[in-house]
Amino acid sequence: MEEIQQDINNLSNSKRAFDTFIHNVNMQPYSILVAKMNELNDDSDKIDLKLRDFNAYLNSLKNDSEVAFELIFSYYSRIKEIERKIRDANLPILDKKYKENIDYLYILLDSINTSLNILPINVEEVNKYVEELKQKGDELIGQINKDVNLIVMAETSILYANRDRHHLNDVHIVVKQSEQLFFEGEFEKSYVQTGDLLKRFRDENSDK
């Protein structure tokens, strides 16, 4: 903006010099007057272009700020939803596994909000926080949703396999291992292990 202001000041000075040049008692050649007029027009066009570019820049700042404000509410809602899912799962290991990362998402939300409330807004800083929030937020939310689904599938498989654990020793061993993996937060391994056991049962029964 300072550069534009300086250009405007220079144009004003040139315009005054041109007016003085026109009203000079000595008659000036027409070609020189036209050349100086064209120079003024070119300078004026350059300033007009810079003003339009600056206006576009201001609009982009406004748009980026509005997007950031919307993301604050959007991700706050999404984070609250995954926290609810973690509470509903009622597994301390799940809360422990993700607490630090969830807390960091709240720090990013607070950083964006703080940056948006400091004038003039540092949009570059805001955008940096926004990109980090989207990257880490989407990754974390996706992983938690995956774990929540695996918890349901692993629990179902373990409950199903439990029917035979008391009279089949090898089943008891596998289910016990699966339960241990489950409560250690290794939900996928637990589900796969119990699923393999159930598949073996199905294959054995189909051969009979």
Backbone as a chain_set.jsonl record, in Angstrom:
{"seq": "MEEIQQDINNLSNSKRAFDTFIHNVNMQPYSILVAKMNELNDDSDKIDLKLRDFNAYLNSLKNDSEVAFELIFSYYSRIKEIERKIRDANLPILDKKYKENIDYLYILLDSINTSLNILPINVEEVNKYVEELKQKGDELIGQINKDVNLIVMAETSILYANRDRHHLNDVHIVVKQSEQLFFEGEFEKSYVQTGDLLKRFRDENSDK", "coords": {"N": [[0.829, -1.205, 0.0], [2.005, 1.231, 0.698], [3.743, 1.573, -1.411], [1.948, 2.001, -3.514], [0.817, 4.391, -2.655], [3.034, 6.047, -2.86], [3.41, 5.995, -5.626], [1.093, 7.314, -6.426], [1.542, 9.839, -5.347], [3.779, 10.557, -6.863], [2.608, 10.613, -9.372], [0.846, 12.75, -9.051], [2.657, 14.843, -8.721], [3.858, 14.764, -11.226], [1.677, 15.434, -12.78], [1.21, 18.09, -11.98], [3.564, 19.21, -12.879], [3.228, 18.821, -15.572], [1.009, 20.451, -16.082], [2.143, 22.905, -15.55], [3.999, 22.907, -17.565], [2.362, 23.037, -19.826], [1.184, 25.535, -19.58], [3.273, 27.182, -19.891], [4.948, 30.145, -20.91], [6.397, 29.997, -23.181], [5.794, 28.515, -26.235], [5.172, 25.066, -26.574], [6.321, 22.215, -28.432], [3.905, 20.227, -30.146], [4.211, 17.443, -30.291], [5.787, 16.846, -28.077], [4.083, 17.509, -25.995], [2.073, 15.579, -26.379], [3.559, 13.266, -25.944], [4.257, 13.535, -23.222], [1.713, 13.528, -22.134], [0.906, 10.954, -22.763], [2.693, 9.553, -21.167], [1.751, 10.266, -18.629], [-0.775, 9.049, -18.758], [-0.004, 6.366, -18.958], [1.276, 6.003, -16.488], [-0.899, 6.447, -14.84], [-2.516, 4.264, -15.552], [-0.935, 2.18, -14.628], [-1.048, 2.596, -11.873], [-3.758, 2.212, -11.487], [-3.967, -0.51, -12.111], [-2.389, -1.596, -10.053], [-3.951, -0.854, -7.857], [-6.249, -2.364, -8.345], [-5.164, -4.912, -8.131], [-4.384, -4.829, -5.473], [-6.856, -4.581, -4.238], [-7.954, -7.037, -4.915], [-6.237, -8.616, -3.455], [-6.941, -7.844, -0.843], [-9.542, -8.843, -0.806], [-8.975, -11.556, -0.97], [-7.743, -11.933, 1.496], [-9.908, -11.454, 3.143], [-11.564, -13.586, 2.366], [-9.981, -15.792, 3.107], [-9.896, -15.407, 5.867], [-12.591, -15.708, 6.533], [-12.994, -18.371, 5.815], [-11.309, -19.57, 7.675], [-12.602, -18.918, 10.099], [-14.969, -20.396, 9.763], [-13.909, -22.97, 9.724], [-13.048, -23.258, 12.339], [-15.433, -23.625, 13.828], [-16.425, -25.876, 12.506], [-14.435, -27.904, 12.874], [-14.312, -27.93, 15.634], [-16.793, -28.991, 16.281], [-16.528, -31.519, 15.08], [-14.403, -32.605, 16.539], [-15.528, -32.724, 19.088], [-17.412, -34.674, 18.57], [-15.857, -36.995, 18.072], [-14.717, -37.245, 20.557], [-16.931, -37.896, 22.032], [-17.476, -40.43, 20.977], [-15.244, -41.809, 21.878], [-15.681, -41.707, 24.639], [-18.049, -43.215, 24.759], [-17.103, -45.692, 23.995], [-15.832, -46.496, 26.251], [-13.241, -47.317, 27.069], [-10.328, -47.066, 28.713], [-7.773, -47.201, 27.538], [-8.159, -46.295, 24.96], [-8.8, -43.61, 25.282], [-6.406, -42.749, 26.43], [-4.669, -43.248, 24.33], [-5.265, -41.308, 22.422], [-5.53, -38.834, 23.644], [-3.47, -36.824, 23.891], [-3.064, -36.007, 21.216], [-5.608, -35.052, 20.556], [-5.809, -32.932, 22.344], [-3.875, -31.302, 21.205], [-5.111, -30.553, 18.83], [-7.057, -28.849, 19.82], [-5.392, -26.818, 20.703], [-4.475, -25.849, 18.256], [-6.895, -24.87, 17.219], [-7.381, -22.82, 19.041], [-5.151, -21.231, 18.498], [-5.666, -20.375, 15.886], [-8.012, -18.907, 16.302], [-7.047, -16.902, 18.043], [-5.165, -15.612, 16.363], [-6.885, -14.585, 14.434], [-8.133, -12.62, 15.812], [-6.354, -10.645, 16.262], [-5.449, -7.568, 15.109], [-3.615, -5.881, 12.537], [-4.85, -8.735, 10.716], [-2.786, -11.522, 10.545], [-2.672, -13.198, 7.905], [-1.132, -15.104, 6.643], [-0.016, -16.528, 8.758], [-2.377, -17.485, 9.919], [-3.32, -19.143, 7.829], [-1.313, -21.055, 7.858], [-1.744, -22.347, 10.324], [-4.308, -23.289, 9.782], [-3.925, -25.132, 7.654], [-2.382, -27.03, 8.984], [-4.194, -27.852, 10.913], [-6.208, -29.007, 9.305], [-4.802, -31.102, 8.087], [-3.725, -32.669, 10.279], [-6.014, -32.911, 11.815], [-7.948, -34.222, 10.146], [-6.607, -36.612, 9.693], [-6.359, -37.657, 12.306], [-9.058, -37.83, 13.153], [-10.021, -39.632, 11.27], [-8.514, -41.924, 11.958], [-9.404, -42.428, 14.569], [-12.126, -42.956, 14.134], [-11.813, -45.253, 12.623], [-10.673, -46.953, 14.55], [-12.803, -47.08, 16.378], [-14.729, -48.434, 14.896], [-13.352, -50.846, 14.542], [-13.241, -51.696, 17.165], [-15.893, -52.408, 17.709], [-16.191, -54.522, 15.858], [-14.169, -56.264, 16.737], [-14.989, -56.839, 19.369], [-17.415, -58.131, 18.84], [-16.488, -60.405, 17.455], [-14.922, -61.633, 19.415], [-16.845, -62.171, 21.399], [-18.404, -63.98, 19.976], [-16.583, -66.072, 19.537], [-16.178, -66.816, 22.148], [-18.04, -68.67, 22.871], [-17.065, -71.209, 22.553], [-14.75, -71.361, 24.004], [-14.433, -72.512, 26.502], [-14.545, -75.267, 26.312], [-12.765, -75.942, 24.396], [-9.446, -75.987, 24.236], [-7.492, -74.747, 22.569], [-8.967, -72.719, 21.444], [-9.554, -71.207, 23.685], [-7.011, -70.22, 24.299], [-6.417, -68.614, 22.06], [-8.519, -66.736, 22.152], [-8.013, -65.554, 24.601], [-5.568, -64.312, 24.052], [-6.451, -62.535, 22.102], [-8.174, -60.927, 23.573], [-6.336, -59.738, 25.285], [-4.805, -58.24, 23.463], [-6.82, -56.543, 22.627], [-7.444, -54.989, 24.934], [-5.074, -53.709, 25.158], [-5.188, -51.893, 23.255], [-4.722, -52.654, 20.679], [-6.628, -53.025, 18.458], [-7.136, -53.777, 15.808], [-5.362, -55.932, 15.372], [-6.394, -57.677, 17.283], [-8.966, -58.124, 16.26], [-8.356, -59.31, 13.759], [-6.996, -61.609, 14.559], [-8.944, -63.049, 16.05], [-10.84, -63.233, 14.056], [-9.544, -64.868, 12.192], [-9.533, -67.215, 13.643], [-12.307, -67.79, 13.823], [-12.836, -68.118, 11.126], [-11.406, -70.415, 10.625], [-12.901, -72.196, 12.122], [-15.288, -72.163, 10.654], [-14.403, -73.237, 8.226], [-13.626, -75.798, 9.045], [-16.068, -76.836, 9.891], [-17.479, -76.834, 7.546], [-16.295, -78.857, 6.182], [-17.18, -81.08, 7.336]], "CA": [[0.0, 0.0, 0.0], [2.918, 2.377, 0.72], [4.254, 1.714, -2.777], [0.877, 2.616, -4.304], [0.708, 5.786, -2.227], [4.175, 6.761, -3.436], [3.124, 6.15, -7.062], [0.055, 8.355, -6.556], [2.214, 11.12, -5.091], [4.62, 10.852, -8.032], [1.714, 10.987, -10.475], [0.356, 14.104, -8.772], [3.763, 15.757, -9.016], [4.028, 14.801, -12.68], [0.529, 16.172, -13.33], [1.446, 19.51, -11.747], [4.649, 19.618, -13.781], [2.649, 18.866, -16.924], [0.183, 21.663, -16.167], [3.072, 24.037, -15.652], [4.611, 22.802, -18.889], [1.363, 23.473, -20.809], [0.929, 26.967, -19.437], [4.524, 27.916, -20.044], [4.803, 31.249, -21.881], [7.007, 29.559, -24.431], [4.976, 27.486, -26.883], [5.851, 23.783, -26.611], [5.957, 21.384, -29.586], [2.741, 19.355, -29.899], [4.678, 16.062, -30.097], [6.273, 16.724, -26.694], [2.891, 17.509, -25.139], [1.434, 14.27, -26.53], [4.416, 12.271, -25.292], [4.11, 13.684, -21.774], [0.345, 13.115, -21.797], [0.899, 9.491, -22.816], [3.406, 9.095, -19.973], [0.817, 10.391, -17.505], [-1.805, 8.011, -18.902], [0.613, 5.073, -18.627], [1.459, 5.974, -15.031], [-2.235, 6.315, -14.248], [-2.959, 2.876, -15.778], [-0.163, 1.308, -13.73], [-1.606, 2.761, -10.532], [-5.077, 1.571, -11.499], [-3.73, -1.957, -12.043], [-1.928, -1.921, -8.694], [-5.096, -0.726, -6.955], [-7.118, -3.532, -8.543], [-4.468, -6.069, -7.547], [-4.437, -4.685, -4.013], [-8.238, -4.871, -3.846], [-8.096, -8.493, -5.01], [-5.501, -9.155, -2.301], [-7.78, -7.626, 0.349], [-10.653, -9.79, -0.878], [-8.459, -12.884, -0.648], [-7.564, -11.95, 2.952], [-11.259, -11.573, 3.713], [-12.032, -14.946, 2.125], [-9.193, -16.708, 3.943], [-10.324, -15.218, 7.259], [-13.926, -16.296, 6.683], [-12.808, -19.825, 5.787], [-10.707, -19.954, 8.957], [-13.661, -18.854, 11.108], [-15.869, -21.534, 9.542], [-13.2, -24.193, 10.11], [-13.031, -23.343, 13.803], [-16.699, -24.229, 14.28], [-16.548, -27.2, 11.909], [-13.549, -28.87, 13.524], [-14.704, -28.033, 17.051], [-17.908, -29.94, 16.304], [-16.031, -32.86, 14.739], [-13.589, -33.09, 17.658], [-16.464, -33.088, 20.151], [-18.063, -35.922, 18.185], [-14.964, -38.135, 18.302], [-14.578, -37.388, 22.007], [-18.129, -38.631, 22.481], [-17.295, -41.831, 20.589], [-14.249, -42.384, 22.79], [-16.352, -41.921, 25.931], [-19.015, -44.31, 24.613], [-16.361, -46.954, 23.916], [-15.555, -46.827, 27.649], [-11.966, -48.016, 27.152], [-9.282, -46.115, 29.115], [-6.638, -47.242, 26.623], [-8.507, -45.49, 23.783], [-8.651, -42.209, 25.706], [-4.972, -42.515, 26.617], [-4.025, -43.322, 23.022], [-5.529, -40.142, 21.576], [-5.716, -37.596, 24.416], [-2.457, -35.808, 23.565], [-3.326, -35.499, 19.866], [-6.842, -34.26, 20.598], [-5.457, -31.675, 23.015], [-3.127, -30.46, 20.263], [-6.084, -29.966, 17.9], [-7.657, -27.701, 20.519], [-4.372, -25.755, 20.689], [-4.511, -25.268, 16.915], [-8.134, -24.079, 17.133], [-7.167, -21.6, 19.828], [-4.162, -20.416, 17.792], [-6.363, -19.743, 14.757], [-8.925, -17.896, 16.845], [-6.233, -15.79, 18.55], [-4.61, -14.898, 15.215], [-7.96, -13.874, 13.747], [-8.587, -11.502, 16.641], [-5.281, -9.648, 16.353], [-5.456, -6.742, 13.9], [-4.149, -6.496, 11.314], [-4.784, -10.193, 10.732], [-1.663, -12.153, 9.848], [-3.345, -14.281, 7.181], [-0.144, -16.166, 6.376], [0.047, -17.336, 9.983], [-3.665, -18.163, 10.034], [-3.363, -20.222, 6.842], [-0.396, -22.106, 8.304], [-2.463, -23.107, 11.345], [-5.452, -23.941, 9.135], [-3.437, -26.299, 6.927], [-1.971, -28.035, 9.97], [-5.428, -28.371, 11.522], [-6.881, -29.891, 8.353], [-4.004, -32.307, 7.891], [-3.677, -33.494, 11.488], [-7.38, -33.167, 12.259], [-8.565, -35.252, 9.311], [-5.887, -37.869, 9.932], [-6.708, -38.159, 13.634], [-10.477, -38.193, 13.173], [-10.14, -40.867, 10.488], [-7.945, -43.036, 12.719], [-10.286, -42.737, 15.699], [-13.318, -43.614, 13.589], [-11.404, -46.609, 12.247], [-10.532, -47.723, 15.788], [-14.134, -47.299, 16.955], [-15.351, -49.516, 14.114], [-12.633, -52.084, 14.852], [-13.636, -52.105, 18.513], [-17.178, -53.096, 17.578], [-15.983, -55.797, 15.167], [-13.366, -57.148, 17.585], [-15.844, -57.289, 20.476], [-18.374, -59.102, 18.302], [-15.767, -61.642, 17.157], [-14.526, -62.262, 20.681], [-18.06, -62.72, 22.009], [-18.813, -65.154, 19.203], [-15.615, -67.149, 19.787], [-16.264, -67.185, 23.558], [-18.964, -69.788, 23.06], [-16.347, -72.494, 22.524], [-13.444, -71.272, 24.648], [-14.356, -73.291, 27.743], [-14.378, -76.7, 26.073], [-11.709, -76.133, 23.394], [-8.297, -75.297, 24.818], [-6.822, -73.873, 21.611], [-9.832, -71.55, 21.31], [-9.355, -70.425, 24.903], [-5.711, -69.539, 24.193], [-6.519, -67.559, 21.041], [-9.425, -65.69, 22.641], [-7.311, -64.842, 25.669], [-4.608, -63.429, 23.387], [-7.218, -61.48, 21.426], [-8.643, -60.014, 24.619], [-5.193, -58.963, 25.75], [-4.529, -57.257, 22.405], [-7.928, -55.586, 22.632], [-7.314, -54.053, 26.053], [-3.841, -52.951, 24.964], [-5.447, -50.911, 22.198], [-4.408, -53.232, 19.369], [-7.949, -53.502, 18.063], [-7.077, -54.451, 14.494], [-4.725, -57.241, 15.578], [-7.359, -58.497, 18.019], [-10.032, -58.512, 15.327], [-7.803, -60.218, 12.746], [-6.68, -62.889, 15.191], [-10.201, -63.738, 16.348], [-11.475, -63.52, 12.765], [-8.883, -66.048, 11.628], [-10.016, -68.369, 14.404], [-13.676, -68.068, 13.399], [-12.771, -68.621, 9.748], [-10.952, -71.805, 10.714], [-14.072, -72.952, 12.566], [-16.227, -72.295, 9.527], [-13.818, -74.144, 7.248], [-13.679, -77.149, 9.602], [-17.459, -77.286, 9.911], [-17.941, -77.036, 6.17], [-15.712, -80.121, 5.702], [-17.831, -82.219, 8.014]], "C": [[0.869, 1.262, 0.0], [3.475, 2.647, -0.678], [3.215, 2.399, -3.67], [0.742, 4.09, -3.959], [1.839, 6.625, -2.812], [3.964, 6.991, -4.932], [2.103, 7.253, -7.303], [0.67, 9.741, -6.336], [3.069, 11.53, -6.284], [3.772, 11.28, -9.224], [1.188, 12.405, -10.292], [1.431, 15.147, -9.081], [3.969, 15.902, -10.521], [2.902, 15.591, -13.335], [0.717, 17.674, -13.14], [2.536, 20.039, -12.677], [4.131, 19.74, -15.213], [1.797, 20.111, -17.104], [1.06, 22.907, -16.323], [3.685, 24.087, -17.048], [3.667, 23.334, -19.963], [1.218, 24.995, -20.796], [2.2, 27.81, -19.504], [4.362, 28.978, -21.139], [5.412, 30.888, -23.221], [6.204, 28.4, -25.011], [5.767, 26.187, -26.991], [5.407, 22.993, -27.844], [4.836, 20.411, -29.215], [3.177, 17.927, -29.594], [5.16, 15.837, -28.668], [5.092, 16.674, -25.728], [2.201, 16.155, -25.184], [2.232, 13.193, -25.806], [4.271, 12.332, -23.775], [2.718, 13.259, -21.323], [0.247, 11.587, -21.786], [1.616, 8.902, -21.596], [2.501, 9.166, -18.745], [-0.252, 9.319, -17.554], [-1.253, 6.637, -18.532], [0.799, 4.932, -17.116], [0.127, 5.777, -14.317], [-2.754, 4.885, -14.382], [-2.229, 1.911, -14.84], [-0.708, 1.382, -12.307], [-2.963, 2.07, -10.431], [-4.94, 0.053, -11.39], [-3.293, -2.38, -10.652], [-3.063, -1.836, -7.688], [-6.029, -1.92, -7.092], [-6.489, -4.788, -7.956], [-4.545, -6.032, -6.024], [-5.841, -4.994, -3.493], [-8.503, -6.378, -3.883], [-7.402, -9.174, -3.83], [-6.316, -9.015, -1.016], [-8.949, -8.6, 0.371], [-10.203, -11.204, -0.527], [-8.225, -13.02, 0.856], [-8.901, -12.159, 3.648], [-11.769, -13.002, 3.563], [-11.305, -15.955, 3.006], [-9.625, -16.62, 5.41], [-11.682, -15.866, 7.501], [-13.845, -17.822, 6.693], [-12.258, -20.317, 7.123], [-11.753, -19.943, 10.075], [-14.601, -20.052, 10.982], [-15.223, -22.836, 9.984], [-13.154, -24.363, 11.62], [-14.282, -24.058, 14.305], [-16.843, -25.654, 13.754], [-15.706, -28.231, 12.653], [-13.841, -28.993, 15.018], [-15.827, -29.063, 17.193], [-17.431, -31.366, 16.042], [-15.204, -33.45, 15.882], [-14.485, -33.514, 18.817], [-17.142, -34.425, 19.845], [-17.148, -37.124, 18.415], [-14.688, -38.325, 19.792], [-15.762, -38.157, 22.582], [-17.982, -40.116, 22.161], [-16.295, -42.526, 21.496], [-14.864, -42.659, 24.152], [-17.3, -43.109, 25.857], [-18.321, -45.667, 24.541], [-15.969, -47.443, 25.304], [-14.295, -47.697, 27.8], [-10.874, -47.002, 27.501], [-8.118, -46.05, 28.137], [-6.898, -46.381, 25.39], [-8.347, -44.008, 24.104], [-7.171, -41.848, 25.844], [-4.243, -42.424, 25.281], [-4.127, -42.009, 22.249], [-5.601, -38.802, 22.323], [-4.744, -36.486, 24.004], [-2.719, -35.182, 22.194], [-4.591, -34.657, 19.809], [-6.574, -32.908, 21.262], [-4.716, -30.736, 22.061], [-4.054, -29.828, 19.225], [-6.776, -28.762, 18.536], [-6.677, -26.519, 20.566], [-4.366, -25.062, 19.331], [-5.76, -24.404, 16.729], [-7.968, -22.756, 17.863], [-6.18, -20.661, 19.129], [-4.802, -19.683, 16.619], [-7.258, -18.621, 15.258], [-8.159, -16.676, 17.35], [-5.688, -14.947, 17.399], [-5.672, -14.074, 14.493], [-8.425, -12.648, 14.527], [-7.501, -10.46, 16.902], [-5.224, -8.877, 15.043], [-4.132, -5.998, 13.754], [-3.933, -8.01, 11.325], [-3.587, -10.675, 9.923], [-2.206, -13.396, 9.137], [-2.392, -15.428, 6.876], [-0.03, -17.097, 7.579], [-1.241, -18.136, 10.169], [-3.721, -19.357, 9.089], [-2.443, -21.376, 7.222], [-1.076, -22.982, 9.357], [-3.626, -23.894, 10.732], [-5.011, -25.21, 8.417], [-3.023, -27.408, 7.88], [-3.191, -28.671, 10.627], [-6.11, -29.364, 10.586], [-6.115, -31.203, 8.189], [-4.059, -33.225, 9.114], [-5.072, -33.851, 11.985], [-8.04, -34.282, 11.473], [-7.921, -36.616, 9.556], [-6.301, -38.488, 11.266], [-8.157, -38.625, 13.695], [-10.706, -39.494, 12.405], [-9.638, -42.074, 11.253], [-8.839, -43.428, 13.89], [-11.548, -43.432, 15.221], [-13.013, -45.052, 13.179], [-11.308, -47.488, 13.489], [-11.894, -48.046, 16.403], [-14.849, -48.422, 16.217], [-14.688, -50.853, 14.404], [-12.994, -52.605, 16.232], [-14.932, -52.915, 18.458], [-16.978, -54.471, 16.938], [-15.19, -56.779, 16.023], [-14.186, -57.694, 18.742], [-16.815, -58.364, 20.009], [-17.702, -60.442, 18.035], [-15.375, -62.384, 18.431], [-15.736, -62.89, 21.37], [-18.515, -63.985, 21.299], [-17.898, -66.341, 19.478], [-15.695, -67.653, 21.217], [-17.157, -68.4, 23.802], [-18.239, -71.124, 23.166], [-15.048, -72.48, 23.326], [-13.312, -72.198, 25.854], [-14.224, -74.791, 27.497], [-13.4, -76.995, 24.924], [-10.504, -75.3, 23.831], [-7.624, -74.331, 23.839], [-7.628, -72.596, 21.371], [-9.635, -70.633, 22.514], [-8.066, -69.609, 24.813], [-5.801, -68.363, 23.219], [-7.383, -66.399, 21.536], [-8.763, -64.872, 23.738], [-6.299, -63.862, 25.083], [-5.314, -62.248, 22.716], [-7.725, -60.45, 22.429], [-7.51, -59.132, 25.134], [-4.825, -57.874, 24.735], [-5.581, -56.147, 22.415], [-7.733, -54.53, 23.72], [-5.98, -53.3, 26.054], [-3.993, -51.909, 23.85], [-5.104, -51.398, 20.808], [-5.675, -53.857, 18.787], [-7.934, -54.257, 16.734], [-6.46, -55.84, 14.622], [-5.675, -58.196, 16.29], [-8.44, -59.021, 17.093], [-9.538, -59.531, 14.309], [-7.555, -61.591, 13.351], [-7.94, -63.688, 15.481], [-10.925, -64.104, 15.054], [-10.864, -64.732, 12.096], [-9.352, -67.32, 12.321], [-11.421, -68.768, 13.957], [-13.719, -68.614, 11.979], [-12.348, -70.087, 9.748], [-12.098, -72.706, 11.168], [-15.028, -73.208, 11.408], [-15.704, -73.299, 8.488], [-13.893, -75.591, 7.734], [-15.096, -77.7, 9.571], [-17.987, -77.567, 8.511], [-17.407, -78.356, 5.602], [-16.387, -81.331, 6.311], [-19.082, -82.661, 7.267]], "O": [[0.509, 2.256, -0.63], [3.654, 3.798, -1.076], [3.552, 3.264, -4.478], [0.574, 4.934, -4.84], [1.63, 7.772, -3.209], [4.3, 8.056, -5.451], [2.22, 8.029, -8.252], [0.354, 10.691, -7.052], [3.088, 12.698, -6.672], [4.145, 12.174, -9.984], [1.094, 13.171, -11.252], [1.137, 16.204, -9.638], [4.217, 16.995, -11.029], [3.118, 16.319, -14.304], [0.415, 18.451, -14.045], [2.451, 21.154, -13.191], [4.531, 20.629, -15.963], [1.848, 20.756, -18.151], [0.769, 23.815, -17.1], [3.865, 25.156, -17.63], [4.103, 24.002, -20.9], [1.142, 25.646, -21.839], [2.185, 29.005, -19.206], [3.72, 28.736, -22.162], [5.004, 31.4, -24.264], [5.968, 27.406, -24.324], [6.909, 26.197, -27.449], [4.251, 23.086, -28.258], [4.819, 19.848, -28.12], [2.587, 17.268, -28.738], [4.964, 14.758, -28.109], [5.092, 15.903, -24.769], [1.788, 15.635, -24.148], [1.667, 12.322, -25.144], [4.174, 11.296, -23.117], [2.564, 12.69, -20.243], [-0.405, 11.0, -20.922], [1.195, 7.878, -21.059], [2.482, 8.25, -17.923], [-0.605, 8.739, -16.526], [-1.929, 5.841, -17.882], [0.516, 3.882, -16.54], [0.032, 5.048, -13.33], [-3.357, 4.35, -13.452], [-2.816, 0.958, -14.327], [-0.819, 0.366, -11.62], [-3.277, 1.429, -9.428], [-5.699, -0.595, -10.668], [-3.76, -3.39, -10.126], [-3.139, -2.649, -6.766], [-6.543, -2.433, -6.098], [-7.173, -5.622, -7.363], [-4.744, -7.056, -5.371], [-5.995, -5.598, -2.431], [-9.179, -6.926, -3.012], [-7.894, -10.159, -3.28], [-6.378, -9.938, -0.204], [-9.311, -9.123, 1.424], [-10.93, -11.959, 0.12], [-8.471, -14.08, 1.432], [-9.016, -12.928, 4.603], [-12.334, -13.569, 4.498], [-11.92, -16.855, 3.578], [-9.708, -17.634, 6.103], [-11.905, -16.494, 8.536], [-14.532, -18.485, 7.47], [-12.686, -21.349, 7.638], [-11.787, -20.853, 10.904], [-14.984, -20.652, 11.987], [-15.886, -23.706, 10.548], [-13.214, -25.484, 12.124], [-14.195, -24.986, 15.11], [-17.323, -26.537, 14.465], [-16.198, -29.299, 13.018], [-13.636, -30.057, 15.601], [-15.815, -29.895, 18.1], [-17.875, -32.307, 16.701], [-15.29, -34.645, 16.164], [-14.239, -34.538, 19.455], [-17.413, -35.211, 20.752], [-17.602, -38.161, 18.899], [-14.452, -39.447, 20.239], [-15.611, -38.963, 23.5], [-18.326, -40.966, 22.983], [-16.471, -43.694, 21.845], [-14.613, -43.701, 24.757], [-17.354, -43.921, 26.781], [-18.879, -46.676, 24.973], [-15.794, -48.641, 25.523], [-14.283, -48.673, 28.55], [-10.529, -46.163, 26.669], [-7.538, -44.986, 27.923], [-5.967, -45.801, 24.833], [-7.822, -43.244, 23.295], [-6.743, -40.772, 25.426], [-3.318, -41.628, 25.119], [-3.21, -41.635, 21.517], [-5.72, -37.751, 21.694], [-5.153, -35.344, 23.794], [-2.608, -33.966, 22.032], [-4.64, -33.657, 19.092], [-7.053, -31.873, 20.8], [-4.907, -29.521, 22.106], [-3.819, -28.703, 18.785], [-7.047, -27.77, 17.861], [-7.088, -25.362, 20.478], [-4.265, -23.838, 19.255], [-5.685, -23.324, 16.143], [-8.367, -21.704, 17.364], [-6.35, -19.442, 19.161], [-4.515, -18.51, 16.383], [-7.261, -17.521, 14.706], [-8.574, -15.542, 17.113], [-5.74, -13.718, 17.446], [-5.384, -12.985, 13.997], [-9.04, -11.745, 13.961], [-7.703, -9.516, 17.664], [-4.98, -9.46, 13.987], [-3.58, -5.529, 14.75], [-2.949, -8.5, 11.879], [-3.399, -10.287, 8.769], [-2.201, -14.496, 9.689], [-2.798, -16.589, 6.853], [0.042, -18.316, 7.423], [-1.205, -19.313, 10.529], [-4.117, -20.453, 9.487], [-2.748, -22.536, 6.947], [-0.997, -24.209, 9.295], [-3.888, -25.031, 11.124], [-5.651, -26.253, 8.555], [-3.278, -28.585, 7.622], [-3.219, -29.877, 10.869], [-6.539, -30.434, 11.016], [-6.71, -32.28, 8.158], [-4.395, -34.404, 9.003], [-5.296, -34.943, 12.507], [-8.628, -35.192, 12.058], [-8.604, -37.638, 9.617], [-6.562, -39.688, 11.349], [-8.446, -39.696, 14.229], [-11.483, -40.348, 12.83], [-10.258, -43.136, 11.21], [-9.014, -44.613, 14.173], [-11.994, -44.398, 15.839], [-13.834, -45.951, 13.357], [-11.791, -48.62, 13.497], [-12.112, -49.155, 16.89], [-15.499, -49.264, 16.837], [-15.364, -51.878, 14.502], [-13.049, -53.815, 16.448], [-15.046, -53.971, 19.081], [-17.526, -55.466, 17.413], [-15.486, -57.974, 16.043], [-14.094, -58.878, 19.065], [-17.017, -59.374, 20.684], [-18.261, -61.494, 18.343], [-15.485, -63.608, 18.511], [-15.656, -64.014, 21.867], [-18.957, -64.942, 21.935], [-18.362, -67.471, 19.635], [-15.324, -68.795, 21.487], [-17.034, -69.074, 24.825], [-18.737, -72.059, 23.792], [-14.318, -73.471, 23.335], [-12.208, -72.624, 26.192], [-13.824, -75.52, 28.404], [-13.227, -78.148, 24.529], [-10.539, -74.07, 23.8], [-7.23, -73.229, 24.223], [-7.062, -71.53, 21.128], [-9.56, -69.413, 22.363], [-8.037, -68.442, 25.206], [-5.327, -67.265, 23.507], [-7.031, -65.232, 21.364], [-8.926, -63.654, 23.803], [-6.179, -62.729, 25.548], [-4.835, -61.115, 22.759], [-7.705, -59.249, 22.163], [-7.695, -57.942, 25.385], [-4.566, -56.73, 25.108], [-5.267, -54.971, 22.235], [-7.843, -53.331, 23.462], [-5.778, -52.377, 26.843], [-3.069, -51.154, 23.547], [-5.186, -50.632, 19.848], [-5.767, -55.077, 18.646], [-8.638, -55.253, 16.566], [-6.967, -56.807, 14.054], [-5.756, -59.376, 15.947], [-8.791, -60.2, 17.129], [-10.229, -60.511, 14.027], [-7.862, -62.613, 12.738], [-7.996, -64.882, 15.186], [-11.549, -65.162, 14.966], [-11.576, -65.539, 11.498], [-9.544, -68.359, 11.689], [-11.693, -69.948, 13.738], [-14.543, -69.473, 11.663], [-12.863, -70.895, 8.975], [-12.258, -73.823, 10.677], [-15.51, -74.323, 11.214], [-16.464, -74.102, 7.945], [-14.181, -76.501, 6.956], [-15.311, -78.873, 9.268], [-18.838, -78.435, 8.32], [-17.98, -78.911, 4.664], [-16.194, -82.462, 5.864], [-19.754, -83.602, 7.691]]}, "num_chains": 1, "name": "protein.A"}
